[in-house]
PDB file of C-alpha atoms in Angstrom:
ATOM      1  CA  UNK B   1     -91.266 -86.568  96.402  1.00 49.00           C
ATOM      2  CA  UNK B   2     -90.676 -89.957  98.313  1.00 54.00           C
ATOM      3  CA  UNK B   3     -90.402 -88.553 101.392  1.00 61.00           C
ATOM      4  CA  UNK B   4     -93.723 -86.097 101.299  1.00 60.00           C
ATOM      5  CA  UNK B   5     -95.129 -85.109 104.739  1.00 66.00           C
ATOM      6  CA  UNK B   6     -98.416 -87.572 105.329  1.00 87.00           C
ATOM      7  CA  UNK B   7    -101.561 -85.643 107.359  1.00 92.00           C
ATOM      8  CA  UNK B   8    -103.151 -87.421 110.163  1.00 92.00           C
ATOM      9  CA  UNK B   9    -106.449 -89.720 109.566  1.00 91.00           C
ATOM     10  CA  UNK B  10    -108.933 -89.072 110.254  1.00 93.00           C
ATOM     11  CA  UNK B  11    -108.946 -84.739 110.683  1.00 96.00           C
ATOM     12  CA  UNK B  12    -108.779 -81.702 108.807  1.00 97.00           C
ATOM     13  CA  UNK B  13    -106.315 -79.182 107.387  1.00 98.00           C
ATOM     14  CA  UNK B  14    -106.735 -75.204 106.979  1.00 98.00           C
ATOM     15  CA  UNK B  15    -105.497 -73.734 104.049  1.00 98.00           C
ATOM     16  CA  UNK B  16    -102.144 -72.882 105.527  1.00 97.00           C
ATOM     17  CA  UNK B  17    -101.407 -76.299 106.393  1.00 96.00           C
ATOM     18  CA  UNK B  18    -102.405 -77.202 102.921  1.00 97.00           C
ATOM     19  CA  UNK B  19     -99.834 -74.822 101.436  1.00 96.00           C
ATOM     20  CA  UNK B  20     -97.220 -76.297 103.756  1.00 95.00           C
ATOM     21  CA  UNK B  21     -97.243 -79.880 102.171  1.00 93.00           C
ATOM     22  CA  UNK B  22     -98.756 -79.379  98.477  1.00 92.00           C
ATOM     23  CA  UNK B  23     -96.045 -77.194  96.504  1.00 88.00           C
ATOM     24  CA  UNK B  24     -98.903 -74.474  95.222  1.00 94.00           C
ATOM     25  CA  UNK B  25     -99.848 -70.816  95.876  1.00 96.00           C
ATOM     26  CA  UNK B  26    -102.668 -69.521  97.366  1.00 97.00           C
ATOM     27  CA  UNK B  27    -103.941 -68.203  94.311  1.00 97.00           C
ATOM     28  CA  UNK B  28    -103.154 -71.295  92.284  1.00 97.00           C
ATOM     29  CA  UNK B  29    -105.379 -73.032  95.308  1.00 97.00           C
ATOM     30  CA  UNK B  30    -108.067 -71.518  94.855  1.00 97.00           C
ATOM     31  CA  UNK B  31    -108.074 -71.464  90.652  1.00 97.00           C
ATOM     32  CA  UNK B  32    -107.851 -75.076  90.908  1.00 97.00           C
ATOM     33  CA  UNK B  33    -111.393 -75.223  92.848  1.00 97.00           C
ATOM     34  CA  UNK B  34    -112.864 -73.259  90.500  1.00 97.00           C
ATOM     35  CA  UNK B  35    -111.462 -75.294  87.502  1.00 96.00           C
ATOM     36  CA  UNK B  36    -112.791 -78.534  89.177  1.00 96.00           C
ATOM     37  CA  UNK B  37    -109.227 -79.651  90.004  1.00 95.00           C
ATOM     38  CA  UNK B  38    -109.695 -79.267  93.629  1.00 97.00           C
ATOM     39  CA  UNK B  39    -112.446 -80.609  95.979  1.00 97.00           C
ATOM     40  CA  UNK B  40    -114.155 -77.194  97.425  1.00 98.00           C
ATOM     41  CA  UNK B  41    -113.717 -77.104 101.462  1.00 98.00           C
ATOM     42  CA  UNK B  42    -116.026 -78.851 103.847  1.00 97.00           C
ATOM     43  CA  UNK B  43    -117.609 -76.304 106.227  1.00 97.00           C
ATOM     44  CA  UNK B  44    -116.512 -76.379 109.920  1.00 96.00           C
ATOM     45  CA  UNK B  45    -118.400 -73.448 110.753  1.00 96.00           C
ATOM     46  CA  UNK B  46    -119.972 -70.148 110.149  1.00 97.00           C
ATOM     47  CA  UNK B  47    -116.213 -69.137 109.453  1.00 95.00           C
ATOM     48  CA  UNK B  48    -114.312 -71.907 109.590  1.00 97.00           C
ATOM     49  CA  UNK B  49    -113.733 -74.469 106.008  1.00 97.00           C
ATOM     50  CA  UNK B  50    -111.030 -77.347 106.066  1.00 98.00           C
ATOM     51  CA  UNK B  51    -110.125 -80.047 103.674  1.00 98.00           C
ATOM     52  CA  UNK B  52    -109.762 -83.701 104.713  1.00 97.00           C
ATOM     53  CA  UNK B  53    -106.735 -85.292 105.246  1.00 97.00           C
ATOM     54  CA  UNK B  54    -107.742 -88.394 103.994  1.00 96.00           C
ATOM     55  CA  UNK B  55    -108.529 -86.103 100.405  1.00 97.00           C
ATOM     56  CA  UNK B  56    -105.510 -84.359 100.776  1.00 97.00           C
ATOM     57  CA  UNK B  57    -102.870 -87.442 101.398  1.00 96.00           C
ATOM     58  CA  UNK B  58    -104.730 -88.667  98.180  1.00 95.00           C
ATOM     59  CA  UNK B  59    -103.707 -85.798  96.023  1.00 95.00           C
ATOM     60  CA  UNK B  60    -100.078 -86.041  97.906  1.00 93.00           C
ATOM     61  CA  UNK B  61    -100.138 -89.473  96.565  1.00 93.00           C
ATOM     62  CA  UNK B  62    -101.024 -88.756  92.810  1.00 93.00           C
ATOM     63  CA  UNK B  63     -98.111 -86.157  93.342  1.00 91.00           C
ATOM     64  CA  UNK B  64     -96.016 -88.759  94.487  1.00 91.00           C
ATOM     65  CA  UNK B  65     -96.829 -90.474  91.450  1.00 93.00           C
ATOM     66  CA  UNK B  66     -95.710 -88.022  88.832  1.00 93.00           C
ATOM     67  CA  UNK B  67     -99.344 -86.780  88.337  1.00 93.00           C
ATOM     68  CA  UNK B  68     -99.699 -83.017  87.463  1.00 90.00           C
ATOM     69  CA  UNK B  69    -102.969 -82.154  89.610  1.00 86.00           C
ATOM     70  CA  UNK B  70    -102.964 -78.091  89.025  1.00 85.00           C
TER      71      UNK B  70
END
């Protein structure tokens, strides 16, 4: 996965830009916050949560590397 899409620094990604560049269902998303695997979304607003891309291009990263992360 040499070639993985990077996310702009600093900002913030929805879900469905998370789910374009980390290969992993919505479903599987979500099990891996409640397992601990995944850092739970920062709040944006009353209806609004986003992970940073600084977080994300980390876990892209330790995907790069061969690391299983769900």
């Amino acid at each position: 996965m040499a070639d993985t899409p990077r996310l702009p620094e600093p900002g913030y990604s929805r879900l469905g830009q998370v789910l374009a560049v980390i290969p992993v269902s919505r479903s599987g998303w979500y099990a891996g916050i409640a397992d601990g695997k995944i850092r739970p979304p920062t709040k944006l607003g009353e209806r609004t949560a986003a992970w940073s891309n600084a977080y994300l291009n980390e876990l892209l990263a330790r995907l790069d590397a061969g690391e299983r992360i769900l």
